[in-house]
Amino acid sequence: MTDYRHALIGCGRVAANHVDGFGRVPGWVLATACDREPHVKEFAREHGIATAAQDVEEVFADPGITSVSIAVDHVQHGPLVERALVAGKHVLVEKPLCLDPAQARQLVALAAERGLVLSTVAQHRYDPVVRAVRQWVGRGLLGRLVFASATLQARREPDYYTGSYWRGTRRGEGGSALINQGYHCLDAVRWICGDLTTTAAVRTAGVLGGVIETEDTLSGLLSASGVPVTLNVTVASSVEWRTRIEIVGELGSVVFDLDHPGRLRRWDGSAELVRLAERESSRGLAEEPPGTSYYGTSHRRQIADFCRSVAGGGPMLSSPADSVGTLETILSLYALSSR
Ligand SMILES: NC(=O)c1ccc[n+]([C@@H]2O[C@H](COP(=O)([O-])OP(=O)(O)OC[C@H]3O[C@@H](n4cnc5c(N)ncnc54)[C@H](O)[C@@H]3O)[C@@H](O)[C@H]2O)c1
């Protein structure tokens, strides 16, 4: 029996992850695909979605739709999330929640006021490795943290930007290497180490500067309760996609990446940490990613958590306020640098 009817707004690169995730939850159906471009009809047909809509207002006006995914360009997140909440829909919005922290806080308050679930996609928080490392840090298995570092090396060709109406534009994307590709590395470190304050940042567009208004590279110096955190993100390297996160403590350290399937690479420390790390590293994840491989498979975990929460199962693992903090950190790194 179907109890919940979901709609997907925006049928582009990340859409497959939402189709896959909602398709796996018993009692839920992805009833409507919405995209302002005509390709929505083919998208709906291909994925067996009953309704194809080109106007979001049709989705918001449909009383049978319980909830929506919003997977469009960044500048439209804020207005569409607000519109959806006002229409009484639970909302799963792709990262970032929006481009303005004050608006982000208003959206979180609006969702709470209306008793609706609002969640920003941060799927790597649901990666088993990230959850395990967060737990080990929380239990003090690494001792006092000494430093953390997060790196993303990615490559984006000029046509990735020139073929898009929003990528690489200040208005549509609000930044590039950090707010788009680097978002997850920063968010994962924040999730593990705690709130971040920013000290310095440098951003450049040395490679893609002729193509984009935004940055292709950003390095930041931050701290988590006094613990130094370094961040280096680029979309101008020779490697298509490679992340590396290192958490170093007085009593132990771990190195892992967010690439599919999410791997613990190295570890050192107490017998207990080594035992847990060996177990985690041998578990692996024999899962096929539904879309682009490095988006991973954890959209399905976050979507399952979203559905559980909509069905009255209590708060999600990660609260909407968490994504406001990540947005504030990103904007603060932009404010500390200039391009
Ligand atoms: N979590 C992840 O790992 C991940 C991965 C990729 C993208 N994303 C995020 O997903 C979002 C979308 O990215 P994408 O790469 O899929 O973008 P995209 O450009 O490939 O797709 C966006 C789609 O939205 C449609 N659209 C725009 N405005 C619309 C409107 N008002 N009504 C209906 N349709 C509209 C466009 O026609 C387009 O088809 C962004 O926020 C991006 O940062 C997240």
mmCIF file of N, CA, C and O and ligand atoms in Angstrom, residues 9-15 17-18 34-37 39 53-56 70-74 76-77 80 93-96 121-124 160 164-167 173 179-180 184 294-296 299, ligand 1:
data_model
loop_
_atom_site.group_PDB
_atom_site.id
_atom_site.type_symbol
_atom_site.label_atom_id
_atom_site.label_comp_id
_atom_site.label_asym_id
_atom_site.label_seq_id
_atom_site.Cartn_x
_atom_site.Cartn_y
_atom_site.Cartn_z
ATOM 1 N N ILE A 9 11.638 17.735 -7.848
ATOM 2 C CA ILE A 9 11.700 18.991 -8.621
ATOM 3 C C ILE A 9 13.148 19.192 -9.071
ATOM 4 O O ILE A 9 14.040 19.388 -8.233
ATOM 5 N N GLY A 10 13.374 19.130 -10.377
ATOM 6 C CA GLY A 10 14.722 19.216 -10.932
ATOM 7 C C GLY A 10 15.181 17.823 -11.331
ATOM 8 O O GLY A 10 15.448 16.984 -10.466
ATOM 9 N N CYS A 11 15.232 17.572 -12.632
ATOM 10 C CA CYS A 11 15.585 16.230 -13.118
ATOM 11 C C CYS A 11 16.901 16.292 -13.878
ATOM 12 O O CYS A 11 16.960 16.025 -15.081
ATOM 13 N N GLY A 12 17.958 16.673 -13.170
ATOM 14 C CA GLY A 12 19.278 16.801 -13.784
ATOM 15 C C GLY A 12 20.221 15.732 -13.269
ATOM 16 O O GLY A 12 19.830 14.585 -13.024
ATOM 17 N N ARG A 13 21.488 16.117 -13.072
ATOM 18 C CA ARG A 13 22.550 15.150 -12.755
ATOM 19 C C ARG A 13 22.300 14.331 -11.500
ATOM 20 O O ARG A 13 22.590 13.150 -11.457
ATOM 21 N N VAL A 14 21.778 14.963 -10.448
ATOM 22 C CA VAL A 14 21.658 14.240 -9.175
ATOM 23 C C VAL A 14 20.312 13.506 -9.036
ATOM 24 O O VAL A 14 20.096 12.767 -8.072
ATOM 25 N N ALA A 15 19.426 13.699 -10.020
ATOM 26 C CA ALA A 15 18.058 13.182 -9.898
ATOM 27 C C ALA A 15 18.014 11.664 -9.683
ATOM 28 O O ALA A 15 17.170 11.154 -8.924
ATOM 29 N N ASN A 17 19.757 9.762 -7.971
ATOM 30 C CA ASN A 17 19.925 9.363 -6.568
ATOM 31 C C ASN A 17 18.620 9.475 -5.794
ATOM 32 O O ASN A 17 18.368 8.723 -4.855
ATOM 33 N N HIS A 18 17.772 10.426 -6.185
ATOM 34 C CA HIS A 18 16.472 10.585 -5.514
ATOM 35 C C HIS A 18 15.491 9.519 -6.006
ATOM 36 O O HIS A 18 14.723 8.963 -5.214
ATOM 37 N N CYS A 34 9.211 16.723 -11.860
ATOM 38 C CA CYS A 34 8.956 18.088 -12.332
ATOM 39 C C CYS A 34 10.273 18.708 -12.802
ATOM 40 O O CYS A 34 11.272 18.662 -12.073
ATOM 41 N N ASP A 35 10.266 19.224 -13.999
ATOM 42 C CA ASP A 35 11.402 19.990 -14.498
ATOM 43 C C ASP A 35 10.841 20.992 -15.489
ATOM 44 O O ASP A 35 9.923 20.677 -16.246
ATOM 45 N N ARG A 36 11.382 22.197 -15.457
ATOM 46 C CA ARG A 36 10.804 23.209 -16.343
ATOM 47 C C ARG A 36 11.134 22.932 -17.813
ATOM 48 O O ARG A 36 10.536 23.510 -18.701
ATOM 49 N N GLU A 37 12.091 22.032 -18.057
ATOM 50 C CA GLU A 37 12.460 21.691 -19.439
ATOM 51 C C GLU A 37 11.666 20.469 -19.893
ATOM 52 O O GLU A 37 11.326 19.598 -19.083
ATOM 53 N N HIS A 39 12.508 17.775 -21.211
ATOM 54 C CA HIS A 39 13.069 16.430 -21.011
ATOM 55 C C HIS A 39 12.430 15.703 -19.827
ATOM 56 O O HIS A 39 12.606 14.505 -19.641
ATOM 57 N N ALA A 53 5.558 17.036 -14.756
ATOM 58 C CA ALA A 53 5.053 18.416 -14.696
ATOM 59 C C ALA A 53 6.166 19.377 -15.068
ATOM 60 O O ALA A 53 7.326 19.151 -14.725
ATOM 61 N N GLN A 54 5.811 20.456 -15.761
ATOM 62 C CA GLN A 54 6.834 21.463 -16.098
ATOM 63 C C GLN A 54 6.705 22.709 -15.237
ATOM 64 O O GLN A 54 7.533 23.597 -15.309
ATOM 65 N N ASP A 55 5.660 22.755 -14.420
ATOM 66 C CA ASP A 55 5.448 23.933 -13.581
ATOM 67 C C ASP A 55 5.404 23.488 -12.114
ATOM 68 O O ASP A 55 4.542 22.691 -11.727
ATOM 69 N N VAL A 56 6.306 24.015 -11.302
ATOM 70 C CA VAL A 56 6.347 23.615 -9.885
ATOM 71 C C VAL A 56 5.026 23.894 -9.179
ATOM 72 O O VAL A 56 4.677 23.194 -8.217
ATOM 73 N N ILE A 70 14.050 18.913 -3.766
ATOM 74 C CA ILE A 70 14.385 20.080 -4.584
ATOM 75 C C ILE A 70 15.837 19.914 -5.027
ATOM 76 O O ILE A 70 16.746 19.859 -4.192
ATOM 77 N N ALA A 71 16.024 19.768 -6.337
ATOM 78 C CA ALA A 71 17.362 19.479 -6.882
ATOM 79 C C ALA A 71 17.595 20.365 -8.100
ATOM 80 O O ALA A 71 17.736 19.871 -9.218
ATOM 81 N N VAL A 72 17.578 21.666 -7.846
ATOM 82 C CA VAL A 72 17.783 22.648 -8.922
ATOM 83 C C VAL A 72 19.010 23.507 -8.550
ATOM 84 O O VAL A 72 19.675 23.262 -7.541
ATOM 85 N N ASP A 73 19.274 24.533 -9.349
ATOM 86 C CA ASP A 73 20.395 25.438 -9.089
ATOM 87 C C ASP A 73 20.277 26.101 -7.710
ATOM 88 O O ASP A 73 19.185 26.279 -7.176
ATOM 89 N N HIS A 74 21.431 26.477 -7.146
ATOM 90 C CA HIS A 74 21.470 26.938 -5.757
ATOM 91 C C HIS A 74 20.599 28.164 -5.476
ATOM 92 O O HIS A 74 19.974 28.262 -4.428
ATOM 93 N N GLN A 76 17.843 29.110 -6.491
ATOM 94 C CA GLN A 76 16.394 28.877 -6.366
ATOM 95 C C GLN A 76 16.044 28.049 -5.121
ATOM 96 O O GLN A 76 14.859 27.852 -4.837
ATOM 97 N N HIS A 77 17.035 27.524 -4.411
ATOM 98 C CA HIS A 77 16.708 26.664 -3.261
ATOM 99 C C HIS A 77 15.827 27.403 -2.256
ATOM 100 O O HIS A 77 14.790 26.881 -1.831
ATOM 101 N N LEU A 80 12.185 28.146 -3.410
ATOM 102 C CA LEU A 80 11.387 26.927 -3.631
ATOM 103 C C LEU A 80 11.128 26.176 -2.318
ATOM 104 O O LEU A 80 10.043 25.628 -2.119
ATOM 105 N N VAL A 93 15.975 19.023 0.446
ATOM 106 C CA VAL A 93 16.602 19.919 -0.543
ATOM 107 C C VAL A 93 18.067 19.542 -0.692
ATOM 108 O O VAL A 93 18.743 19.229 0.294
ATOM 109 N N GLU A 94 18.522 19.542 -1.936
ATOM 110 C CA GLU A 94 19.950 19.282 -2.157
ATOM 111 C C GLU A 94 20.777 20.400 -1.516
ATOM 112 O O GLU A 94 20.300 21.515 -1.311
ATOM 113 N N LYS A 95 21.997 20.102 -1.203
ATOM 114 C CA LYS A 95 22.881 21.105 -0.610
ATOM 115 C C LYS A 95 23.197 22.196 -1.622
ATOM 116 O O LYS A 95 23.199 21.881 -2.809
ATOM 117 N N PRO A 96 23.428 23.420 -1.213
ATOM 118 C CA PRO A 96 23.239 23.971 0.135
ATOM 119 C C PRO A 96 21.761 24.293 0.357
ATOM 120 O O PRO A 96 20.998 24.406 -0.597
ATOM 121 N N VAL A 121 20.349 17.732 1.893
ATOM 122 C CA VAL A 121 21.126 16.528 1.582
ATOM 123 C C VAL A 121 22.596 16.736 1.961
ATOM 124 O O VAL A 121 23.240 17.676 1.503
ATOM 125 N N ALA A 122 23.071 15.862 2.829
ATOM 126 C CA ALA A 122 24.491 15.806 3.202
ATOM 127 C C ALA A 122 24.746 14.312 3.361
ATOM 128 O O ALA A 122 24.966 13.810 4.459
ATOM 129 N N GLN A 123 24.668 13.602 2.212
ATOM 130 C CA GLN A 123 24.578 12.139 2.269
ATOM 131 C C GLN A 123 25.777 11.480 2.923
ATOM 132 O O GLN A 123 25.653 10.405 3.513
ATOM 133 N N HIS A 124 26.949 12.153 2.863
ATOM 134 C CA HIS A 124 28.130 11.491 3.418
ATOM 135 C C HIS A 124 28.088 11.408 4.943
ATOM 136 O O HIS A 124 28.803 10.606 5.529
ATOM 137 N N TYR A 160 31.580 21.721 -18.728
ATOM 138 C CA TYR A 160 30.718 21.484 -17.557
ATOM 139 C C TYR A 160 30.031 22.798 -17.163
ATOM 140 O O TYR A 160 28.892 22.817 -16.715
ATOM 141 N N SER A 164 25.985 24.759 -18.887
ATOM 142 C CA SER A 164 25.016 24.860 -17.796
ATOM 143 C C SER A 164 24.541 26.310 -17.657
ATOM 144 O O SER A 164 25.323 27.239 -17.850
ATOM 145 N N TYR A 165 23.262 26.457 -17.318
ATOM 146 C CA TYR A 165 22.726 27.812 -17.172
ATOM 147 C C TYR A 165 23.124 28.436 -15.831
ATOM 148 O O TYR A 165 22.910 29.607 -15.616
ATOM 149 N N TRP A 166 23.699 27.655 -14.917
ATOM 150 C CA TRP A 166 23.941 28.203 -13.576
ATOM 151 C C TRP A 166 25.332 27.935 -13.002
ATOM 152 O O TRP A 166 25.823 28.725 -12.199
ATOM 153 N N ARG A 167 25.973 26.869 -13.412
ATOM 154 C CA ARG A 167 27.269 26.544 -12.801
ATOM 155 C C ARG A 167 28.314 27.575 -13.202
ATOM 156 O O ARG A 167 28.328 28.048 -14.338
ATOM 157 N N GLU A 173 25.168 29.793 -8.737
ATOM 158 C CA GLU A 173 25.831 28.752 -7.938
ATOM 159 C C GLU A 173 26.325 29.306 -6.598
ATOM 160 O O GLU A 173 26.426 28.579 -5.617
ATOM 161 N N ILE A 179 31.455 25.558 -2.515
ATOM 162 C CA ILE A 179 30.031 25.394 -2.157
ATOM 163 C C ILE A 179 29.391 24.233 -2.916
ATOM 164 O O ILE A 179 28.405 23.658 -2.452
ATOM 165 N N ASN A 180 29.970 23.880 -4.031
ATOM 166 C CA ASN A 180 29.393 22.765 -4.773
ATOM 167 C C ASN A 180 30.173 21.474 -4.500
ATOM 168 O O ASN A 180 29.747 20.648 -3.686
ATOM 169 N N HIS A 184 30.880 18.629 0.694
ATOM 170 C CA HIS A 184 30.787 17.403 1.499
ATOM 171 C C HIS A 184 32.003 17.203 2.400
ATOM 172 O O HIS A 184 31.871 16.715 3.522
ATOM 173 N N TYR A 294 30.944 8.929 -7.578
ATOM 174 C CA TYR A 294 31.438 9.571 -6.354
ATOM 175 C C TYR A 294 30.351 10.297 -5.570
ATOM 176 O O TYR A 294 30.615 10.825 -4.497
ATOM 177 N N TYR A 295 29.112 10.329 -6.060
ATOM 178 C CA TYR A 295 28.022 10.810 -5.187
ATOM 179 C C TYR A 295 27.762 9.752 -4.101
ATOM 180 O O TYR A 295 27.125 10.020 -3.106
ATOM 181 N N GLY A 296 28.243 8.512 -4.367
ATOM 182 C CA GLY A 296 28.120 7.450 -3.389
ATOM 183 C C GLY A 296 26.733 6.836 -3.361
ATOM 184 O O GLY A 296 25.932 6.998 -4.285
ATOM 185 N N HIS A 299 22.675 8.687 -0.414
ATOM 186 C CA HIS A 299 21.374 9.351 -0.583
ATOM 187 C C HIS A 299 20.288 8.387 -0.086
ATOM 188 O O HIS A 299 19.326 8.798 0.551
HETATM 189 N N1 LIG B 1 24.538 15.580 -2.934
HETATM 190 C C1 LIG B 1 25.324 15.455 -3.990
HETATM 191 O O1 LIG B 1 26.288 14.685 -4.003
HETATM 192 C C2 LIG B 1 25.018 16.265 -5.208
HETATM 193 C C3 LIG B 1 25.531 15.890 -6.449
HETATM 194 C C4 LIG B 1 25.204 16.681 -7.564
HETATM 195 C C5 LIG B 1 24.410 17.816 -7.419
HETATM 196 N N2 LIG B 1 23.963 18.143 -6.168
HETATM 197 C C6 LIG B 1 23.122 19.340 -5.964
HETATM 198 O O2 LIG B 1 21.884 19.096 -6.613
HETATM 199 C C7 LIG B 1 21.348 20.310 -7.121
HETATM 200 C C8 LIG B 1 21.099 20.155 -8.612
HETATM 201 O O3 LIG B 1 22.333 19.840 -9.233
HETATM 202 P P1 LIG B 1 22.369 19.091 -10.633
HETATM 203 O O4 LIG B 1 23.814 18.836 -10.888
HETATM 204 O O5 LIG B 1 21.416 17.947 -10.654
HETATM 205 O O6 LIG B 1 21.842 20.269 -11.586
HETATM 206 P P2 LIG B 1 21.381 20.187 -13.109
HETATM 207 O O7 LIG B 1 21.642 21.497 -13.720
HETATM 208 O O8 LIG B 1 21.942 18.957 -13.752
HETATM 209 O O9 LIG B 1 19.804 19.955 -12.968
HETATM 210 C C9 LIG B 1 18.949 20.936 -12.483
HETATM 211 C C10 LIG B 1 17.607 20.743 -13.154
HETATM 212 O O10 LIG B 1 16.663 21.613 -12.505
HETATM 213 C C11 LIG B 1 15.784 22.104 -13.502
HETATM 214 N N3 LIG B 1 15.121 23.320 -12.984
HETATM 215 C C12 LIG B 1 15.685 24.516 -12.726
HETATM 216 N N4 LIG B 1 14.793 25.372 -12.215
HETATM 217 C C13 LIG B 1 13.616 24.702 -12.144
HETATM 218 C C14 LIG B 1 12.336 25.049 -11.697
HETATM 219 N N5 LIG B 1 12.067 26.249 -11.184
HETATM 220 N N6 LIG B 1 11.352 24.122 -11.790
HETATM 221 C C15 LIG B 1 11.599 22.902 -12.295
HETATM 222 N N7 LIG B 1 12.812 22.510 -12.741
HETATM 223 C C16 LIG B 1 13.819 23.401 -12.647
HETATM 224 C C17 LIG B 1 16.676 22.355 -14.695
HETATM 225 O O11 LIG B 1 15.939 22.422 -15.909
HETATM 226 C C18 LIG B 1 17.598 21.122 -14.641
HETATM 227 O O12 LIG B 1 17.112 20.039 -15.420
HETATM 228 C C19 LIG B 1 22.367 21.378 -6.747
HETATM 229 O O13 LIG B 1 21.981 21.939 -5.522
HETATM 230 C C20 LIG B 1 23.659 20.609 -6.575
HETATM 231 O O14 LIG B 1 24.580 21.229 -5.698
HETATM 232 C C21 LIG B 1 24.241 17.389 -5.083
#
